[in-house]
Coordinates of C-alpha atoms and ligand atoms in Angstrom, one line a residue:
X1 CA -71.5 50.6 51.7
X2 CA -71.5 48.3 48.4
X3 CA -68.6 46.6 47.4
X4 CA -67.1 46.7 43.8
X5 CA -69.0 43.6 43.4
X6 CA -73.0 43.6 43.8
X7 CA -74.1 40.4 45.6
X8 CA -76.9 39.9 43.7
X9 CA -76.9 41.6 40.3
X10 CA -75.5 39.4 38.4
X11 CA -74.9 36.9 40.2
X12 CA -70.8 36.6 42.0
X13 CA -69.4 33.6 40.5
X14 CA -66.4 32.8 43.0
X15 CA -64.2 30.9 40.6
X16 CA -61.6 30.0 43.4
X17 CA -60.8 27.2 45.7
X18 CA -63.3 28.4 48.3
X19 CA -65.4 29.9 49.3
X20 CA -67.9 29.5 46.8
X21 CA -70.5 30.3 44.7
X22 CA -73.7 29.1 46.8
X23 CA -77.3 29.0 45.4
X24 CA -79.8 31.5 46.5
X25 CA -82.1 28.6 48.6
X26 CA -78.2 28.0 50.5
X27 CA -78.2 31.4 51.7
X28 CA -81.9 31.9 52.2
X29 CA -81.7 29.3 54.7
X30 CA -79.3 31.3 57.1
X31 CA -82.4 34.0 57.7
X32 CA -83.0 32.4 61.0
X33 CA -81.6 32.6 64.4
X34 CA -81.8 29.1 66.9
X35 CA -81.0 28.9 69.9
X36 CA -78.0 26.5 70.2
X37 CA -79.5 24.2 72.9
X38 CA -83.2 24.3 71.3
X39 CA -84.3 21.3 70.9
X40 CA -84.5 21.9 67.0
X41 CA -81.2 23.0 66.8
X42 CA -79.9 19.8 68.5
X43 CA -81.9 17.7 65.7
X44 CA -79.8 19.7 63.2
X45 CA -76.7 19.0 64.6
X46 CA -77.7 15.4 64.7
X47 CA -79.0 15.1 61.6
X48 CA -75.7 17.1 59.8
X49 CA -73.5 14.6 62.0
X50 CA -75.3 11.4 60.5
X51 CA -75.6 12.8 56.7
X52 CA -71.6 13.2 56.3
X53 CA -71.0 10.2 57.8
X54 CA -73.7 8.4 55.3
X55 CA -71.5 10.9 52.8
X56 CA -68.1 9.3 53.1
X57 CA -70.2 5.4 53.3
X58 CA -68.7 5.5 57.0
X59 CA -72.4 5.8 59.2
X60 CA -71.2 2.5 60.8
X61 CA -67.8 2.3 61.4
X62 CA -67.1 6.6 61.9
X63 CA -68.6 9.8 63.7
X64 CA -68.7 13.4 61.8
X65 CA -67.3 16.0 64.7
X66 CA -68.1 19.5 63.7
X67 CA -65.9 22.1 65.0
X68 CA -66.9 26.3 64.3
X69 CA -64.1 27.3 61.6
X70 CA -62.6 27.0 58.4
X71 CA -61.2 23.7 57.2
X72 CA -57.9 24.2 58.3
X73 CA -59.2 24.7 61.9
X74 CA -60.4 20.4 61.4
X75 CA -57.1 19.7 59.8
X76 CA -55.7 20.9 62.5
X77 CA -57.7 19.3 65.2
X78 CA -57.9 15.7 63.2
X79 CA -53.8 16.1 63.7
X80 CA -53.3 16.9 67.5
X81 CA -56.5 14.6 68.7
X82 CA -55.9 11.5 66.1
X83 CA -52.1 11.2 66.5
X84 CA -50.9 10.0 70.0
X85 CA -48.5 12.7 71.7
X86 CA -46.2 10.0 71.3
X87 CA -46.9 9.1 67.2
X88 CA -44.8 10.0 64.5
X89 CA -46.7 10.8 61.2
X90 CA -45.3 10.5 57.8
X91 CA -46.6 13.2 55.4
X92 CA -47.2 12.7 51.9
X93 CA -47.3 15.9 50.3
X94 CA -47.2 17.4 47.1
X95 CA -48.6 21.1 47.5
X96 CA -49.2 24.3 50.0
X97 CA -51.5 22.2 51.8
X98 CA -49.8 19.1 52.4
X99 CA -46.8 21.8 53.5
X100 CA -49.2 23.0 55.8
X101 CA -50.3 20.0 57.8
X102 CA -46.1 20.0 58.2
X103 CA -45.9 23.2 60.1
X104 CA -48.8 22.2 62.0
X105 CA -47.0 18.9 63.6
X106 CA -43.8 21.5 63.8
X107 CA -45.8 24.2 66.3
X108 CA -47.8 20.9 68.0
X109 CA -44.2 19.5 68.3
X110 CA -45.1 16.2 66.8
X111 CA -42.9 14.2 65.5
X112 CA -43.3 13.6 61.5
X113 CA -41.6 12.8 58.0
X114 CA -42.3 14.4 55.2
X115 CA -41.8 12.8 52.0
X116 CA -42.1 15.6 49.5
X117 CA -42.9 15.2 45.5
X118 CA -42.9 18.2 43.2
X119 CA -46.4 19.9 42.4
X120 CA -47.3 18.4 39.4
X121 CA -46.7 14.4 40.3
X122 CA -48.5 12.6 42.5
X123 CA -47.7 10.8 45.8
X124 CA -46.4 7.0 44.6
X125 CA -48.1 4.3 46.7
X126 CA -44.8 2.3 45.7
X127 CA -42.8 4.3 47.8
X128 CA -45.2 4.9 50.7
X129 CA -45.6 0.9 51.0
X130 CA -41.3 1.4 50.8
X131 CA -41.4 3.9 54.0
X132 CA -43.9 2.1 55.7
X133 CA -42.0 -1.4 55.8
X134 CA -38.9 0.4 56.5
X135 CA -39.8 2.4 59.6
X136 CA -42.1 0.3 62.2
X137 CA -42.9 3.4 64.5
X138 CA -45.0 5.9 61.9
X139 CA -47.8 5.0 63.5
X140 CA -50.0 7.6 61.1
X141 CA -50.0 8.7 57.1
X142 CA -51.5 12.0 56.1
X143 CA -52.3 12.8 52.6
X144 CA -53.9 15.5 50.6
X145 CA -56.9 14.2 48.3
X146 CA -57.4 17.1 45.9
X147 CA -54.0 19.3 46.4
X148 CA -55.9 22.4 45.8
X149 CA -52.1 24.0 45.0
X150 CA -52.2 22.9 41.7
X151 CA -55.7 20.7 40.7
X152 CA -53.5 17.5 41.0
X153 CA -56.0 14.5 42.2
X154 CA -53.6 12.3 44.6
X155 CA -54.5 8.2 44.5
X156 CA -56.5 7.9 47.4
X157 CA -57.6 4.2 47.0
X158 CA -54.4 2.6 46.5
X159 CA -52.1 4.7 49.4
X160 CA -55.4 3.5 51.4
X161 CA -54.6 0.3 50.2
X162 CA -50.6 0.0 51.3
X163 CA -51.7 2.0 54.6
X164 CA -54.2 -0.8 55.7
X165 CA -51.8 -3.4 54.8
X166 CA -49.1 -1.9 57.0
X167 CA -52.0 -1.5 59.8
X168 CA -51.2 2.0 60.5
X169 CA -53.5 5.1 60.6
X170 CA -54.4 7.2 57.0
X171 CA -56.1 11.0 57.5
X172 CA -56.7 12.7 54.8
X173 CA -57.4 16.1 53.8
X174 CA -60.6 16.0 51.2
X175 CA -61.3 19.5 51.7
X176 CA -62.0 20.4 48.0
X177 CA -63.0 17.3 47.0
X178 CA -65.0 15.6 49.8
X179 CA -68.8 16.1 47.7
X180 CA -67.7 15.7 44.4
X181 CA -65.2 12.9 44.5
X182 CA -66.4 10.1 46.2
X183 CA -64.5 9.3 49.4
X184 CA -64.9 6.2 51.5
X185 CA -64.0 6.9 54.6
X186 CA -65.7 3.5 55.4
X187 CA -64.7 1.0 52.9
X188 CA -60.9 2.3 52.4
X189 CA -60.9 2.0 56.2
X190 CA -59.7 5.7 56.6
X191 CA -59.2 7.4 60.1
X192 CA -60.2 10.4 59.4
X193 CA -61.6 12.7 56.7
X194 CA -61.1 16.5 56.9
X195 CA -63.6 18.8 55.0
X196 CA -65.7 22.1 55.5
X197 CA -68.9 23.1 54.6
X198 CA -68.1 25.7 52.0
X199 CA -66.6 24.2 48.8
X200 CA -68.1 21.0 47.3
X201 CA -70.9 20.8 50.0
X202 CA -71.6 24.2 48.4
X203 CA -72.7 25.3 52.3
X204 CA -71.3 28.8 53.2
X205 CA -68.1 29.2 55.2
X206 CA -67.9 28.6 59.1
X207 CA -68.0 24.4 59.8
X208 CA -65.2 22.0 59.1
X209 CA -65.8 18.5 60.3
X210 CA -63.6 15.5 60.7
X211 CA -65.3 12.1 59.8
X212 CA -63.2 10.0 62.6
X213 CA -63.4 6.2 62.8
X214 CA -65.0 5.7 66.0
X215 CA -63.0 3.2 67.6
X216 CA -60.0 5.1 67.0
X217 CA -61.4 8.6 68.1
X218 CA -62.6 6.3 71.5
X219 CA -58.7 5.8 72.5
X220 CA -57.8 9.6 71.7
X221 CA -58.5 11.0 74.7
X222 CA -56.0 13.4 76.4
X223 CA -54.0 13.5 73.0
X224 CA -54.9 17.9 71.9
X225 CA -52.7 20.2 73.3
X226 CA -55.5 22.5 72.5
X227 CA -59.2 22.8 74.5
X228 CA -61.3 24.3 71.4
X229 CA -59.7 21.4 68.7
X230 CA -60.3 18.5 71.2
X231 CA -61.8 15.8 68.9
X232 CA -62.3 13.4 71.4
X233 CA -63.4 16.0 73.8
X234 CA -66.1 17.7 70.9
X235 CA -67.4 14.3 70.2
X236 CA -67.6 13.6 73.6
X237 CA -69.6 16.8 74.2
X238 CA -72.4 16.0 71.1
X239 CA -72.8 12.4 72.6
X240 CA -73.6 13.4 75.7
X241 CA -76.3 16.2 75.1
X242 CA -76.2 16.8 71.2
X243 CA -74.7 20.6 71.9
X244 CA -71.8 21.7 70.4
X245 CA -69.4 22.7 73.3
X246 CA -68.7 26.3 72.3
X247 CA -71.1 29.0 70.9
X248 CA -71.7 26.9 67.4
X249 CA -72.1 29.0 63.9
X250 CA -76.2 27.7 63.8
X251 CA -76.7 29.7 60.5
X252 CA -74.3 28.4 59.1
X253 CA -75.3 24.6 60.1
X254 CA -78.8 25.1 58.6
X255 CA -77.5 26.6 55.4
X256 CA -75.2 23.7 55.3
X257 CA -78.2 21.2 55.7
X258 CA -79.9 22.8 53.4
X259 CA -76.8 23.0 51.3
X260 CA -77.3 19.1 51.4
X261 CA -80.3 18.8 50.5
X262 CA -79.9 20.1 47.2
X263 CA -77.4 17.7 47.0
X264 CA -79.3 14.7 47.4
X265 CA -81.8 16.4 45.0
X266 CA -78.8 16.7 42.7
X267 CA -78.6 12.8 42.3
X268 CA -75.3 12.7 45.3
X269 CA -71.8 13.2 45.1
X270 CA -72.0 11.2 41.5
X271 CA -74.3 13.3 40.0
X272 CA -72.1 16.6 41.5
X273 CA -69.0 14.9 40.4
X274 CA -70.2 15.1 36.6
X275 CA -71.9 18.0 36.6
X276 CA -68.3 19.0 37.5
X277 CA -66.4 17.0 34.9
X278 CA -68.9 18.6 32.5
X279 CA -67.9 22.4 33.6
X280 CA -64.0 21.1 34.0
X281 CA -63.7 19.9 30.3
X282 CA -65.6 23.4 29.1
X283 CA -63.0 25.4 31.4
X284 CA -60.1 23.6 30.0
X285 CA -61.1 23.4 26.1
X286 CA -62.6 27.0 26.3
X287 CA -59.4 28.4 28.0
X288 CA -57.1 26.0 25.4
X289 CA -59.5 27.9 22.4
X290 CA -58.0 31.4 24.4
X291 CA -54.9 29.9 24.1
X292 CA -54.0 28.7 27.6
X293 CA -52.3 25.9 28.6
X294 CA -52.9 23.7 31.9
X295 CA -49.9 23.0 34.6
X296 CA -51.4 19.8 34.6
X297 CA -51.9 16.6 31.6
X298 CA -56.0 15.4 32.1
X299 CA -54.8 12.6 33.6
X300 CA -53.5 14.0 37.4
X301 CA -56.4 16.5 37.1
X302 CA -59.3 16.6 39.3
X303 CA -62.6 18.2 38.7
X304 CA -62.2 20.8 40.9
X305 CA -59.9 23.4 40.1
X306 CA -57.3 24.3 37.6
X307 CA -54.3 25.8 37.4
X308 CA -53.7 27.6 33.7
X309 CA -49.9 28.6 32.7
X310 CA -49.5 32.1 32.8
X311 CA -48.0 32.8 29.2
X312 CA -46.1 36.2 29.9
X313 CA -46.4 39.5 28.7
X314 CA -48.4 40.9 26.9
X315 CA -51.0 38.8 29.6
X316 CA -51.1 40.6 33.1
X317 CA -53.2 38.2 34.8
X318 CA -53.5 41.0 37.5
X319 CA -55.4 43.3 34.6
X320 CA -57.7 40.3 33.8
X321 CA -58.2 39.5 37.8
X322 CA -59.2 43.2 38.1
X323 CA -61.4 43.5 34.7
X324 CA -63.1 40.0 36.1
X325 CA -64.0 41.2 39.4
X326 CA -65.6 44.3 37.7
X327 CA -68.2 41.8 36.1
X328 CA -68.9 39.6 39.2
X329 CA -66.5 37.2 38.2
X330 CA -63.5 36.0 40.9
X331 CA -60.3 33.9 39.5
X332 CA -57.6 32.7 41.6
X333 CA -54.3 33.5 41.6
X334 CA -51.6 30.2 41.3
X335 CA -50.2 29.2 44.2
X336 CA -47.2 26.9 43.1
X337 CA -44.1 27.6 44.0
X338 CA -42.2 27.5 40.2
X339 CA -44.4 27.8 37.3
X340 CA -46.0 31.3 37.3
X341 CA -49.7 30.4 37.4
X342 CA -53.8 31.1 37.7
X343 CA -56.2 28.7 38.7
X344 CA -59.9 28.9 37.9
X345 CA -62.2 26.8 39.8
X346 CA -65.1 24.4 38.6
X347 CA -66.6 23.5 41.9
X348 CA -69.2 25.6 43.4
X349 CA -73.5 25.9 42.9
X350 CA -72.5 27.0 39.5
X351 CA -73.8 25.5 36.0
X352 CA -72.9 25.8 32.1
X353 CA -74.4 28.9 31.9
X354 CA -72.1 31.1 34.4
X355 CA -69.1 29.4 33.0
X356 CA -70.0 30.3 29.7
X357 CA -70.2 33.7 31.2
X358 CA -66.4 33.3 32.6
X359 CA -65.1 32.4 29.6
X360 CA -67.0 35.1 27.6
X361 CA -66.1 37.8 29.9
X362 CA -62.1 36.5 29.9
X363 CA -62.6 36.8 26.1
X364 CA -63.7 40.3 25.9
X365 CA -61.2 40.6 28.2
X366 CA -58.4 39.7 26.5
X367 CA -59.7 41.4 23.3
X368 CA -59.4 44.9 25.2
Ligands
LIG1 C1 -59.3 24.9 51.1 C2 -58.4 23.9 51.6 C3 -57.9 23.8 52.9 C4 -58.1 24.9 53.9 O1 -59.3 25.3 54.1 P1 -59.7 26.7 54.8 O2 -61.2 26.6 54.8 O3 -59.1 27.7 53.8 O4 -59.1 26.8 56.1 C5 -57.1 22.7 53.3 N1 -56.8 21.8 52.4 C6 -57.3 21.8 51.2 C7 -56.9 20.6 50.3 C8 -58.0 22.8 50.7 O5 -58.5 22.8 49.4

């Protein structure tokens, strides 16, 4: 049975915060079946382990653990191995996703603060550094890079900054950004990094990975409540014999491989991270020549996605979702919790071409 949308004629252009649009050599390279514990497969694993550590600068001081799942499966994991049983965490957050990591300490029954902004302002190192010096036993931070609710780009670098001073523990959840923006997990001294392989690794679904300090993820032992999101226990398992210890998703670790090398042939996460800039500013100045309006000013905006105003009737942005998906073309709906809202990604193996078919196709649209 076909779907509404025809994978290949022309091309789905999966506007949304993930998954994404993925290039034709990406999903070429999943037309093989390995044997998890062949010895080819194992040199895979290794080699996927050491290129996102080399990603986040961290191939000395951290270990990439790849767990079978979405990227909320390694935020999850990165919380209940990284934080002692005992720990309290204090959680920056800003967006759905920062909520989310909340209800995840609530059902693991860890303690936590959360120190909530509203969506379209970013977390204030000011008043981290204040929480921090006021309360001795948060022994971790947690922070949201990209909040994917809204675009928003949080200031990694200078919480880092106020974190390591206060010599606790930061994780952060670069899931839409880890591949574009650069983050560095080694040199901003971070814990952990969270991403997946399906949104600016441009891999397909079905890997997320958490980029743990090593030293740290040595002592963790003993801390997951659950077997299959061990950390310690996963990393533990690829040391000993390179295998993954459950059935691992092996098509979708050599399209993710592959995934990467297109983006070293790309030029690396700089040369991704303008190519994205470049289709972020013809998003935003296309939809503003529409008419639209971001939630966001340019300057709290990341490349990645952004979310556009929705202006009210006579604009149904269900009749343009539905006119979209007709042509190949998938938006987003808004996820914040006031303004009414529509996000439209930038992030994906997409170019100036497809987005010049978005916007073309959301003017016609609007026209009708
Ligand atoms: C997409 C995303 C997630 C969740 O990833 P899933 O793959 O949907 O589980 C978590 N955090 C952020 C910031 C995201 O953008």
């Amino acid at each position: 049975m076909r779907t509404t949308i025809d994978a290949q004629s022309p091309r789905t252009l999966l506007l949304t915060p993930g998954p994404l649009t993925t290039s034709d050599t990406t999903r070429a390279a999943l037309g093989r079946d390995w044997g998890s514990r062949d010895d080819d497969f194992v040199a895979l694993t290794a080699r996927l382990r050491s290129r996102l550590s080399a990603l986040a600068g961290a191939s000395a001081s951290h270990e990439t653990v790849l767990l079978a799942g979405s990227g909320t499966f390694a935020v999850e994991a990165a919380l209940q191995s990284l934080v002692p049983r005992d720990g309290r965490v204090l959680l920056l957050v800003n967006g759905a996703y920062g909520r989310r990591m909340a209800e995840m300490l609530s059902r693991l029954g860890r303690d936590h603060l959360v120190r909530e902004w509203d969506e379209d302002q970013p977390v204030d190192p000011a008043q981290v550094d204040a929480m921090l010096a006021a309360d001795p036993t948060i022994g971790d931070v947690a922070i949201v890079h990209c909040e994917t609710t809204s675009g928003l780009l949080n200031p990694l670098e200078a919480v880092a900054s106020v974190v390591r001073r206060h010599r606790r523990r930061l994780l952060v959840d670069a899931m839409s950004s880890f591949g574009v923006l650069p983050v560095e997990a080694g040199r901003l001294g971070l814990a952990a990094v969270m991403a997946s392989s399906n949104k600016g690794l441009e891999g397909v679904p079905g890997i997320g990975f958490v980029i743990a300090e090593s030293a740290h993820l040595a002592t963790c032992a003993g801390n997951a409540t659950s077997l299959s999101l061990d950390l310690h226990a996963q990393a533990a398992g690829f040391r000993a014999n390179g295998q993954w210890r459950f059935t691992p998703p092996v098509q979708v670790a050599a399209a993710l491989d592959a995934a990467l090398d297109q983006l070293d042939a790309e030029g690396g996460v700089a040369a991704r991270g303008l190519r994205c800039a470049r289709l972020h500013a013809m998003l935003v100045d296309g939809m503003a020549a529409l008419g639209f309006e971001t939630y966001l000013p340019q300057s709290l905006q990341a490349p990645i996605i952004v979310t556009f105003r929705d202006p009210g009737p006579p604009f149904d942005f269900a009749a343009l979702y539905a006119a979209l998906q007709a042509d190949g073309i998938v938006l987003y709906p808004g996820k914040l919790t006031r303004a009414p809202s529509f996000r439209i990604g930038c992030i994906g193996a997409i170019d100036e071409t497809d987005m010049r078919r978005a916007l073309d196709a959301i003017a016609r649209c609007l026209r009708r």
